[in-house]
Coordinates of C-alpha atoms and ligand atoms in Angstrom, one line a residue:
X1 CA 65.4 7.8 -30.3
X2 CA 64.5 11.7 -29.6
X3 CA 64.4 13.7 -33.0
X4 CA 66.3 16.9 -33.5
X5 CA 64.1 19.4 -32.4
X6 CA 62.1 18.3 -29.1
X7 CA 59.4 20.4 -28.6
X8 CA 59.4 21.4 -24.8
X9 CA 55.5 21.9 -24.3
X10 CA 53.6 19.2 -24.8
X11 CA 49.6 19.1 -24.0
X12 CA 47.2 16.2 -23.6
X13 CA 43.4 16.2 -22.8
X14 CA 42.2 14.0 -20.2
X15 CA 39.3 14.3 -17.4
X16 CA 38.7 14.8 -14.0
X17 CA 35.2 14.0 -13.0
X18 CA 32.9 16.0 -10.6
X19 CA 30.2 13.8 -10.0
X20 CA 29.8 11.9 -13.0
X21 CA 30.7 14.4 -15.5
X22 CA 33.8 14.9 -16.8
X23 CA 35.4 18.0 -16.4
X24 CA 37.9 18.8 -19.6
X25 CA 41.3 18.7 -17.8
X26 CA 44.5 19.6 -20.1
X27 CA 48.1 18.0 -19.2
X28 CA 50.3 20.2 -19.5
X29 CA 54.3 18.9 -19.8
X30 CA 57.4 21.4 -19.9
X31 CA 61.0 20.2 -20.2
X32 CA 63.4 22.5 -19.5
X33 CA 67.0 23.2 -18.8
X34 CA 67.4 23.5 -14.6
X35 CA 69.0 21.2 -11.9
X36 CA 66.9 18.0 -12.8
X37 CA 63.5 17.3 -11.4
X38 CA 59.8 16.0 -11.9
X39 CA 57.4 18.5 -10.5
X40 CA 53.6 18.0 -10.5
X41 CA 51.3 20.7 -10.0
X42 CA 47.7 21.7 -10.4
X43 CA 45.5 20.9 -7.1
X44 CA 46.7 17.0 -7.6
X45 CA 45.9 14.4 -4.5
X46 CA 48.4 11.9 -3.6
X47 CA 47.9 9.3 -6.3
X48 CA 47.8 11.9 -9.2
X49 CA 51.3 13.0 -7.4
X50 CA 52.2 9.5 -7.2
X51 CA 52.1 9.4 -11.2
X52 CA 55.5 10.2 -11.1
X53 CA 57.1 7.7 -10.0
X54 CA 54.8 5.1 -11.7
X55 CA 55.4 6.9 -15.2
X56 CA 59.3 7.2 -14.3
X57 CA 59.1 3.4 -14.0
X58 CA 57.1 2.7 -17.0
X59 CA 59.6 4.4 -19.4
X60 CA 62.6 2.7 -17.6
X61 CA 60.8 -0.6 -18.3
X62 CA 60.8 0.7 -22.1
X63 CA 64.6 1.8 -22.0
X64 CA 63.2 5.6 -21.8
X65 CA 65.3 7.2 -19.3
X66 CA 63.6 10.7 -18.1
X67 CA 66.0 13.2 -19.4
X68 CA 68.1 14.8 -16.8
X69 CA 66.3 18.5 -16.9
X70 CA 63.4 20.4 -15.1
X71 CA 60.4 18.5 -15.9
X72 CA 57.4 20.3 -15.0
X73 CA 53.4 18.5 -15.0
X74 CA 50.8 21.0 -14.7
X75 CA 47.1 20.2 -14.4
X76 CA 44.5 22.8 -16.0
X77 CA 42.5 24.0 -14.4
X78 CA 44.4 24.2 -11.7
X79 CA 41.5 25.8 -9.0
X80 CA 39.8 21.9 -9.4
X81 CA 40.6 19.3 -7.5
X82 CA 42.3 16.4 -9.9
X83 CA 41.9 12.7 -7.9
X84 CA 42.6 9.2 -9.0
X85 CA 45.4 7.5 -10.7
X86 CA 43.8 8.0 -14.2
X87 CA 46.2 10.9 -14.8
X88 CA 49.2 8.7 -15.5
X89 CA 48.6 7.6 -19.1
X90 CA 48.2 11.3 -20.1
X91 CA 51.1 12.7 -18.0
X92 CA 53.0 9.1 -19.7
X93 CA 51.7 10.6 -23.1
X94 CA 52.6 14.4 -22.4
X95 CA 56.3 13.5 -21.3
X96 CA 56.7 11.2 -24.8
X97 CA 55.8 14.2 -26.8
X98 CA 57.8 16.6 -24.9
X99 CA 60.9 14.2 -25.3
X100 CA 60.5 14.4 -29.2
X101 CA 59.5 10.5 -29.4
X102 CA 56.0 10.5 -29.8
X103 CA 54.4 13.4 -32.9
X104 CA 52.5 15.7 -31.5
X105 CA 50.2 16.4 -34.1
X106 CA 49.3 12.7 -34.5
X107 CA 47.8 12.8 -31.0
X108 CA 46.2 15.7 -30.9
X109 CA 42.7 14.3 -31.5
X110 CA 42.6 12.0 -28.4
X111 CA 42.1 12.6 -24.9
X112 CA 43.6 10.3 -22.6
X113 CA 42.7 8.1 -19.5
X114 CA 44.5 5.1 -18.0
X115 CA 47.1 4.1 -15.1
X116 CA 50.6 2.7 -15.8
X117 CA 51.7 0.1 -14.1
X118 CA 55.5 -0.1 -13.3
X119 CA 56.0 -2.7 -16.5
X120 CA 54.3 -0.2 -18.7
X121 CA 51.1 -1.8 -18.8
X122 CA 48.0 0.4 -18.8
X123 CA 45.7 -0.6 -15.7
X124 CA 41.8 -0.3 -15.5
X125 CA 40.2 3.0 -14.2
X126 CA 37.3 4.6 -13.3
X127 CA 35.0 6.6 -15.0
X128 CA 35.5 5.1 -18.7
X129 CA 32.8 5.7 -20.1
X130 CA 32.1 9.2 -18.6
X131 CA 35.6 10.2 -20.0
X132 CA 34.4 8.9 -23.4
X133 CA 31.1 11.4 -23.2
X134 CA 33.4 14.0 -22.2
X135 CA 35.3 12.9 -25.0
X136 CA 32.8 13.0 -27.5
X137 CA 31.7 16.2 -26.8
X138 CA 34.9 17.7 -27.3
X139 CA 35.1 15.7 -30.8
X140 CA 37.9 14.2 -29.9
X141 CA 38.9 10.3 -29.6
X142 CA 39.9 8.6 -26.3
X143 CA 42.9 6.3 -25.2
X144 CA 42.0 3.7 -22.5
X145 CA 43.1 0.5 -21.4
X146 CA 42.6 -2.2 -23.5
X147 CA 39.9 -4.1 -20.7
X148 CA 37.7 -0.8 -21.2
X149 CA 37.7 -0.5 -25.3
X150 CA 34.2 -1.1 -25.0
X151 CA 33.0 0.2 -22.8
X152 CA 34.3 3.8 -24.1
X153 CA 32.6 2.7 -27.5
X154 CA 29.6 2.8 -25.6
X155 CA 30.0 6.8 -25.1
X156 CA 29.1 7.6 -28.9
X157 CA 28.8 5.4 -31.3
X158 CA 31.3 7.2 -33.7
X159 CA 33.9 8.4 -31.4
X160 CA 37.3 6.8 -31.9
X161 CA 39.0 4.6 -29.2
X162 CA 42.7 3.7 -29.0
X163 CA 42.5 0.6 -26.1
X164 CA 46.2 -0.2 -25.3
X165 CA 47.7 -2.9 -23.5
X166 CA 50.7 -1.0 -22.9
X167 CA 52.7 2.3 -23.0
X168 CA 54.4 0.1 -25.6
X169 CA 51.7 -0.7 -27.9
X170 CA 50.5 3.6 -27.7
X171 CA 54.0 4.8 -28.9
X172 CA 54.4 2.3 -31.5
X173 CA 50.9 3.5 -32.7
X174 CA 51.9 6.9 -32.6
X175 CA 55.2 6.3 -34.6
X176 CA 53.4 4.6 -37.1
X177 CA 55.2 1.5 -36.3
X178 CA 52.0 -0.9 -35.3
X179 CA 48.6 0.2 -35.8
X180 CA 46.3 -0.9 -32.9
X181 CA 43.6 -2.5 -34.0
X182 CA 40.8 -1.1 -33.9
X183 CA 37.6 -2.4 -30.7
X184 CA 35.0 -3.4 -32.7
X185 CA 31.5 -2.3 -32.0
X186 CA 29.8 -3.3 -28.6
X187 CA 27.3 -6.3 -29.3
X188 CA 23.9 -6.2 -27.8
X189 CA 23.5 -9.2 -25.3
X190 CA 20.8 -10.9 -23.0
X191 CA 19.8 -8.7 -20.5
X192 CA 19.2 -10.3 -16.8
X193 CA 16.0 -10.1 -15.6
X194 CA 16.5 -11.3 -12.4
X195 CA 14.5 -13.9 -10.5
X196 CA 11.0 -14.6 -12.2
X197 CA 7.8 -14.1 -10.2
X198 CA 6.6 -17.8 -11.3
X199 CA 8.3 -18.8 -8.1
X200 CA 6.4 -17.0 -6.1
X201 CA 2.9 -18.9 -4.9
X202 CA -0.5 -17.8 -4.2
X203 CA 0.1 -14.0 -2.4
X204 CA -2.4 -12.3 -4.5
X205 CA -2.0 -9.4 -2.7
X206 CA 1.6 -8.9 -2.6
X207 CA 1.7 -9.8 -6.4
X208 CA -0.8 -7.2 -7.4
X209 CA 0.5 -4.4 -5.2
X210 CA 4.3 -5.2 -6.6
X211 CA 2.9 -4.8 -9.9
X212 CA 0.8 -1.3 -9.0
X213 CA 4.7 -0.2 -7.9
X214 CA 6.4 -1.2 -10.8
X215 CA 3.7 0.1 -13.2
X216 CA 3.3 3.3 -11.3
X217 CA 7.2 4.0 -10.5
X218 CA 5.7 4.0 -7.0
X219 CA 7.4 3.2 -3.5
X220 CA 6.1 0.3 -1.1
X221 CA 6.7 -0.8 2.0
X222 CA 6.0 -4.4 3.2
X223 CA 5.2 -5.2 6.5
X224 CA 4.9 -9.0 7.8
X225 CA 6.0 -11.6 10.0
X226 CA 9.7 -13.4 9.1
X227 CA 9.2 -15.4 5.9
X228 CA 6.2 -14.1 4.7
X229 CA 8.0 -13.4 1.3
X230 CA 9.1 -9.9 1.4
X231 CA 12.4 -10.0 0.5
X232 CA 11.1 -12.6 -2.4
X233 CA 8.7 -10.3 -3.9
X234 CA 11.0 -7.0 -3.6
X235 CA 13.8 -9.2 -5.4
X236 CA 11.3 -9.8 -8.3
X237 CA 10.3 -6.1 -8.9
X238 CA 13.0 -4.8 -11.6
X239 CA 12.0 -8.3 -13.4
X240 CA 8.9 -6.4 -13.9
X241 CA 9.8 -2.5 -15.1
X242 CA 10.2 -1.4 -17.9
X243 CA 13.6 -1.4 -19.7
X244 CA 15.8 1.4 -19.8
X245 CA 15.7 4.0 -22.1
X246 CA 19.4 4.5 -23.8
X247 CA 19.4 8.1 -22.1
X248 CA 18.9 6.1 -18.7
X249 CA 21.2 3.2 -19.7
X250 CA 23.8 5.5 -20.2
X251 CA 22.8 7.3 -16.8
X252 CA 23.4 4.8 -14.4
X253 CA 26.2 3.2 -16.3
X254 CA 28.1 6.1 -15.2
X255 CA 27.3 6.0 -11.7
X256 CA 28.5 2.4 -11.8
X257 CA 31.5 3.3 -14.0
X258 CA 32.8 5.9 -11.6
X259 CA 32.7 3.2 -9.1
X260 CA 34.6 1.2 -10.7
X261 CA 31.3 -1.6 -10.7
X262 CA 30.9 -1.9 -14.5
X263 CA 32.1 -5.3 -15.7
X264 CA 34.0 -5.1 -19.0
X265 CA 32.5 -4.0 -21.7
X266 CA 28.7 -4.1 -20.5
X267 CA 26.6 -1.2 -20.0
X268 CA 23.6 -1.3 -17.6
X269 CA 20.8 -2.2 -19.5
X270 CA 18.4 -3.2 -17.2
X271 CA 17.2 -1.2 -14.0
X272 CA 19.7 -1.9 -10.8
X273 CA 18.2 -3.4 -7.8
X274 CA 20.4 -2.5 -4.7
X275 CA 19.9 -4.1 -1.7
X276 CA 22.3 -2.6 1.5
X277 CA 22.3 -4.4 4.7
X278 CA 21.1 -2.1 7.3
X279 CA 24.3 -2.2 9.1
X280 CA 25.6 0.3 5.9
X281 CA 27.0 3.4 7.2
X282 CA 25.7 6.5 6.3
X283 CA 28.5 7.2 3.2
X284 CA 28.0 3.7 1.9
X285 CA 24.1 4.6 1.6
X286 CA 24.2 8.3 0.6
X287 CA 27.7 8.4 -1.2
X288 CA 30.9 10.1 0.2
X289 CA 33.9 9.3 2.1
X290 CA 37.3 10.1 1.4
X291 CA 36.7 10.0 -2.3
X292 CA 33.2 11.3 -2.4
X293 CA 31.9 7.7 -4.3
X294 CA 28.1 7.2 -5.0
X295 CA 26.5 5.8 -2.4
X296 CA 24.1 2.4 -2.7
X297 CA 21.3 5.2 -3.8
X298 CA 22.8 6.4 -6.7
X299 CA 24.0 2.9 -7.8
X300 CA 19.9 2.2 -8.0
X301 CA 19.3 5.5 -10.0
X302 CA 16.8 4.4 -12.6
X303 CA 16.2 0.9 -10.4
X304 CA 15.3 -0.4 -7.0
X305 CA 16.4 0.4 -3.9
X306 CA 15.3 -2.0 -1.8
X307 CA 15.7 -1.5 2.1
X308 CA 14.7 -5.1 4.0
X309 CA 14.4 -4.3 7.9
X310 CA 13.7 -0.8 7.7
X311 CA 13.4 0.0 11.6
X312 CA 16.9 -1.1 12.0
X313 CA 19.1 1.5 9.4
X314 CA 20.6 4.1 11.8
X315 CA 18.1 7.3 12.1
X316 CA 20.6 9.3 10.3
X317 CA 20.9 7.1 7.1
X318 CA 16.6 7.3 7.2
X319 CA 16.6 10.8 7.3
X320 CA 19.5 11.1 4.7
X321 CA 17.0 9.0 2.4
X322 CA 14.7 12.3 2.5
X323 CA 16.5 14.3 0.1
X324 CA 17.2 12.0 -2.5
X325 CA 12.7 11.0 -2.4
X326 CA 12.2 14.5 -2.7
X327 CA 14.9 15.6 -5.0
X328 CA 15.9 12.3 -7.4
X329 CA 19.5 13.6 -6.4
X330 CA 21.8 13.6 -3.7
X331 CA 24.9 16.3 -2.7
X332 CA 28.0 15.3 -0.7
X333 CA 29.8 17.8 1.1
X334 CA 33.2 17.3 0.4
X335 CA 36.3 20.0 2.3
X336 CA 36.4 22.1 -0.5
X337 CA 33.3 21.8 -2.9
X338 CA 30.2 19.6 -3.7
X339 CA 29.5 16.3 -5.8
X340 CA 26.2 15.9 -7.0
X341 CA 25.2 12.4 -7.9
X342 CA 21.6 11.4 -10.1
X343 CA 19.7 9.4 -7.3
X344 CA 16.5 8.9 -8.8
X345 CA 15.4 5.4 -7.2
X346 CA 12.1 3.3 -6.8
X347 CA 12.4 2.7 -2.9
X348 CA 10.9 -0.3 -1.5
X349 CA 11.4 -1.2 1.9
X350 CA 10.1 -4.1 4.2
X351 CA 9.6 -5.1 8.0
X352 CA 8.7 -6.9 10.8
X353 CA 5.4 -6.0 12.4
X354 CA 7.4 -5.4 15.5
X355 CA 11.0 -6.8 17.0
X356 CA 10.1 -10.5 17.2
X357 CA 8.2 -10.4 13.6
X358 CA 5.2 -12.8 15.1
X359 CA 2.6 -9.6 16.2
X360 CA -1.0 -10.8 16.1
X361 CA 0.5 -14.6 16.4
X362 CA -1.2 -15.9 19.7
X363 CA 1.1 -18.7 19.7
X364 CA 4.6 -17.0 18.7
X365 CA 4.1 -13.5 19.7
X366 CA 6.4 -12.5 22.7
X367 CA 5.1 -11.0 26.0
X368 CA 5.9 -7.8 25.1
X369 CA 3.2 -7.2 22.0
X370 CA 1.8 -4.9 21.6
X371 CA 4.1 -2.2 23.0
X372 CA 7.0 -3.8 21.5
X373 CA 5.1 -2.8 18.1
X374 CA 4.5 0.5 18.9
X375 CA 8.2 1.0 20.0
X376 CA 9.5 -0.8 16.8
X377 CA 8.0 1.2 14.4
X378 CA 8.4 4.2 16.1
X379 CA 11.9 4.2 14.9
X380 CA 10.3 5.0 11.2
X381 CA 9.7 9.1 11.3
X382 CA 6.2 10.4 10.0
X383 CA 7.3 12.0 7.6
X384 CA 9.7 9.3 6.1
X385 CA 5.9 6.9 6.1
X386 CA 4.5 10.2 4.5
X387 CA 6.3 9.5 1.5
X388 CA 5.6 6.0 1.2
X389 CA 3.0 5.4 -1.7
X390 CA 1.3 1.9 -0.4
X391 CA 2.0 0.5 2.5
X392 CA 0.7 -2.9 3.1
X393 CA 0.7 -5.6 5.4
X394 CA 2.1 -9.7 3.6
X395 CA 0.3 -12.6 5.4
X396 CA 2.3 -15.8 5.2
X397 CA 1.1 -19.1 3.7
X398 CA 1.4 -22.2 5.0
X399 CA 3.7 -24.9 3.4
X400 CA 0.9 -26.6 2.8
X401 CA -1.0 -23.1 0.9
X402 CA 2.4 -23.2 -0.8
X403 CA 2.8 -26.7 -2.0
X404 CA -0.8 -26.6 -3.2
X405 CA -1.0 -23.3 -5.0
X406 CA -0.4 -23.2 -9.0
X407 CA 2.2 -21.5 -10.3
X408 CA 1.9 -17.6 -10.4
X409 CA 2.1 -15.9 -13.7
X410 CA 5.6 -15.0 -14.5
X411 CA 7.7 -12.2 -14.8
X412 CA 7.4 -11.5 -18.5
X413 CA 3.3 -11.7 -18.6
X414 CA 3.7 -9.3 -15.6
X415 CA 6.1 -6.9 -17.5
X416 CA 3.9 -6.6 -20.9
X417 CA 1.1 -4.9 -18.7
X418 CA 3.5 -2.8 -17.1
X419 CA 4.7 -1.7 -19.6
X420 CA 1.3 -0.8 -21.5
X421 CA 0.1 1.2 -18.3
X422 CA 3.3 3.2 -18.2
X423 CA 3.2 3.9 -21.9
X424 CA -0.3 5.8 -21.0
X425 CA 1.5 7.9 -18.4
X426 CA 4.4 9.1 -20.5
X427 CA 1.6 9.8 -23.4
X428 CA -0.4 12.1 -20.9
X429 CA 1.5 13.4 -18.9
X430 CA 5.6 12.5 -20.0
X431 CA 6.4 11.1 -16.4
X432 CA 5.2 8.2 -14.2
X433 CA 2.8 8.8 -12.2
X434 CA 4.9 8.9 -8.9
X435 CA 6.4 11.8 -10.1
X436 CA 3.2 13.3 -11.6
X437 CA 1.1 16.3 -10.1
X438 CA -2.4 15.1 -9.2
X439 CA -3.9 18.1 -11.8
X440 CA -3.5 16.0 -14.2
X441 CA -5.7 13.0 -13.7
X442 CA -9.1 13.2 -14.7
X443 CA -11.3 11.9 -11.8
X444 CA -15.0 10.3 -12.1
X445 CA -17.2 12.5 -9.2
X446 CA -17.8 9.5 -7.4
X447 CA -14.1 9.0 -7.1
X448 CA -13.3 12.5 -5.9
X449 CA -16.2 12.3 -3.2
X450 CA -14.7 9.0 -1.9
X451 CA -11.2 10.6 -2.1
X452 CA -12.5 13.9 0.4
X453 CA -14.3 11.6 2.6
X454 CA -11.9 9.5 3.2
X455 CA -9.3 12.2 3.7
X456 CA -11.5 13.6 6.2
X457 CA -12.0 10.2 8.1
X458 CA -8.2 9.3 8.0
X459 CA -6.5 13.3 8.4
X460 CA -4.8 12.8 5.1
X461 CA -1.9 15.1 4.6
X462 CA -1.7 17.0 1.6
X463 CA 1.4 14.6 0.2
X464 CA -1.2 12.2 1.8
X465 CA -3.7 12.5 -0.9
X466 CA -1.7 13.1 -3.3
X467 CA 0.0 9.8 -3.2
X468 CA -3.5 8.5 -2.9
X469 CA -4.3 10.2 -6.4
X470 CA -0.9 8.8 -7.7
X471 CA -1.8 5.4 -7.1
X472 CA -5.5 5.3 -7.7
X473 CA -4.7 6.8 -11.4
X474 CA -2.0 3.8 -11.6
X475 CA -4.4 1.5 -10.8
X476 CA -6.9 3.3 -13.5
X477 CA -3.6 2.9 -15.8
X478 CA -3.7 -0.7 -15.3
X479 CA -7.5 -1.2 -16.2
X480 CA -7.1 1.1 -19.3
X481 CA -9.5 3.5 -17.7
X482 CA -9.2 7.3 -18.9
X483 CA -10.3 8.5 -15.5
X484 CA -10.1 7.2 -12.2
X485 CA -13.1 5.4 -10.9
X486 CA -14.4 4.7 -7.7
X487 CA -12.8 1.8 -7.3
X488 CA -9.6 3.3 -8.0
X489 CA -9.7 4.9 -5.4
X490 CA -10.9 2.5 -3.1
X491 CA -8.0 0.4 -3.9
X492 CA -5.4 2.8 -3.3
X493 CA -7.4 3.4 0.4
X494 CA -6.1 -0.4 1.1
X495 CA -2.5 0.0 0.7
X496 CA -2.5 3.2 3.0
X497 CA -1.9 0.8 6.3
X498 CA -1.0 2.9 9.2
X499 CA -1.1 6.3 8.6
X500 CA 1.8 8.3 9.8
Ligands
ATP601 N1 4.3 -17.4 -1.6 C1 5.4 -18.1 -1.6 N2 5.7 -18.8 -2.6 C2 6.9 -19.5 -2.7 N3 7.8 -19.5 -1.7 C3 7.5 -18.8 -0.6 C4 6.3 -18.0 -0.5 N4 6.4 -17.3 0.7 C5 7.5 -17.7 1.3 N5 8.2 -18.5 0.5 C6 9.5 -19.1 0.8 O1 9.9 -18.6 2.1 C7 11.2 -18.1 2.0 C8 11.3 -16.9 2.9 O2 10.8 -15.8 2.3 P1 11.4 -14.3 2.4 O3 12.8 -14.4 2.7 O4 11.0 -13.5 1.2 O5 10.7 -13.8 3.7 P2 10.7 -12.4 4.4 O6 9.3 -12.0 4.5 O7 11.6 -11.6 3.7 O8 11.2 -12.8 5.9 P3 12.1 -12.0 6.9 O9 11.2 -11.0 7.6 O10 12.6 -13.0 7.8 O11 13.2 -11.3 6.1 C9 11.4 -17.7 0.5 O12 12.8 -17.8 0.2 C10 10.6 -18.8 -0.2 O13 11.4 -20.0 -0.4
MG602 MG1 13.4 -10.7 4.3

């Protein structure tokens, strides 16, 4: 099969990714004459080494036997760290060109992602679509499994994508023999919305401060006895956001696709709600590990992280939580360098009033209330409460109040007004207004002389008041009001339970 003149040096573009970029990594492949062997080199971990024998296998499934001569993989850049198995399709590729079968100059336009499994079949991988941004960038096209077509049409919508079953299928493309055909455009589908709020009954008060959060971008913490409806309301908050700008979709899709969490072919549309048990370890939470993954905050970047039983996460995963809030991203030491992951979340947490959740309940409480309180939500630092925007305390109903009560508007209705009060933040000011600085809302005098009195009477911290501002103008937002009232304020004073 090889032609007359094998080229020696062959070179394919493929990826390595550094937090969720993709970092332009070139395959080098050299065959020359030498004792035989298959050498890979370039700061590669065990599975990138590991592409050796996988590839070897491939080709033997195809009736390609290596050729018996020095065969030398090198990985540029070599000062960064290459991980993953994704390097075997473009080693696979490199080695085909160098052995004369494949033409280089019909490949040259395509970088290439993928792992080979020992029948020559291309296995998924993470980071698909990332690769295909990188990809586009460096005008070039990308080959990927078949399973992720899509998803790498997702990157731009002009780049072009080879998605091959097989090492089979990519060399008889190459040769001209059978043209792949072609993955057709991704379709738009039905986003989820999640559970509706229609289900939930009566709780004016939990319903109106859910939809201050979601209208504001604002974080909330819930605290009631067990089955109040905590973990019911929080569950209903990204049925009520906004959707996701394309920029954003495209965000958090690559978090998700570099943890190998996007299902074929859909992008995330809607914002994520993440819900970790508080038994995750810190890695799981924050990202890290052995491969330096995102962790549960940067899978909600653009969403909801939703923590339920807040006093009971380890201290360490609370005060993790800290730069994230303050910084919308997180870094994860790793031995040699840093990844850097977008974790720009809506946090929402909820709690028992104390250990046995029944505080204030004459009948249920145990004999330990209220110390027990006291001692429960001590756990929670000061200044984790500090930058909790409205904190509030969910009564339960009865069955009976539950039975009886009408049905509750519903998401959608929810959503519209939402939406309208965020559209006047990003008009005046081009952020939410969790994220905003309180110089920009215009406040009635009334409203700013119940704002200092109130600071005075509570010790407000400075973050204090300026959450207070934040969700006094949300609530301003919501009525259509140009500046905050009185009232406004007033409001926001209720969902300041306990100050820290
Ligand atoms: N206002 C309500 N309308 C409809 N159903 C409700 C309401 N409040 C509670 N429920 C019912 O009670 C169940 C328990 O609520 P949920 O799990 O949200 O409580 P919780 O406050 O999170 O409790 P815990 O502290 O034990 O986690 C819900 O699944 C729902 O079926
Ligand atoms: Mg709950």
């Amino acid at each position: 099969m090889s032609g007359t003149h094998p080229p020696s040096l062959a070179r394919i573009q493929s990826f390595a990714f550094s937090g969720i970029e993709a970092v332009p990594v070139t395959v080098e492949v050299q065959i020359s004459s030498g004792l035989p062997s298959f050498l890979v080199v370039g700061m590669a971990d065990k599975a990138v080494g590991e592409a050796r024998e996988r590839v070897r296998a491939a080709l033997a499934s195809m009736g390609l036997a290596l050729p018996a001569k020095r065969i030398l993989v090198n990985l540029t850049p070599a000062d960064l760290p290459k991980e993953g198995a994704h390097f075997d399709v473009p080693i696979a590729l490199g080695l085909l060109v160098a052995m004369g079968i494949i033409p280089s100059e019909s490949i040259i336009d395509y970088a290439a992602i993928g792992e080979v499994s020992l029948d020559g079949k291309l296995n998924p991988v993470n980071g698909v679509l990332c690769a295909a941004l990188g990809a586009a960038i460096l005008e070039m096209g990308l080959i990927c499994p078949k399973a992720q077509g899509i998803e790498a049409r997702w990157g731009h919508p002009d780049i072009d994508v080879l998605a091959a079953d097989s090492l089979l299928a990519l060399l008889a493309h190459f040769r001209g023999e059978q043209v792949l055909a072609p993955v057709p455009e991704p379709q738009g589908y039905e986003p989820d919305y999640g559970p509706d709020l229609a289900d939930v009954k009566g709780m004016e008060l939990g319903r109106r401060v859910l939809e201050i959060t979601a209208a504001g971008g604002h974080s909330l913490l819930m605290s009631g006895p067990p089955g109040a409806g905590k973990s019911m309301l929080a569950s209903r908050l990204p049925g009520i956001l906004p959707d996701l700008t394309r920029e954003e979709m495209l965000e958090t899709s690559q978090i998700h696709s570099i943890s190998g969490l996007l299902e074929a072919g859909r992008l995330i549309v809607r914002p994520p709600y993440r819900a970790p048990h508080h038994s995750a370890s810190l890695p799981a939470l924050i990202g890290g590990g052995a491969k330096a993954r995102p962790g549960e905050v940067s899978l909600a970047h653009n969403g909801v992280l939703f923590l339920d039983e807040l006093p009971e996460f380890s201290r360490a995963c609370l005060e993790a939580l800290r730069q994230p809030l303050e910084t919308g991203t997180v870094s994860i030491a790793r031995a040699a360098r840093h990844a850097t992951y977008p974790a720009r979340f809506q946090f929402i947490a909820a709690m028992n009033p104390c250990r046995c959740g029944y505080l204030g309940d004459n009948e249920r409480a145990c004999h330990k209330a209220p110390r027990c309180a006291t001692e429960y939500t001590s756990r929670i630092s000061g200044p984790m409460l500090d930058r909790i925007d409205l904190r509030v305390e969910i009564k339960p109903l009865s069955p009976i109040e539950i039975s009886r009560a009408p049905k509750g508007e519903n998401s959608e209705t929810v959503r519209k007004r939402v939406c309208k009060a965020r559209d006047r933040q990003l008009k005046r000011q081009g952020m939410c207004n969790a994220l905003a600085s309180p110089e920009n809302f215009a406040l009635e005098e009334e409203a700013q002389t119940l704002a200092e009195q109130a600071a005075e009477r509570m010790r407000l911290s400075n973050r204090g008041i300026t959450r207070l501002f934040r969700v006094a103008r949300t609530i301003a937002d919501l009525a259509g009001a140009e500046s905050v009232r009185r009232q406004d304020i007033a409001e926001a004073l209720s969902y300041r339970l306990r100050e820290p």
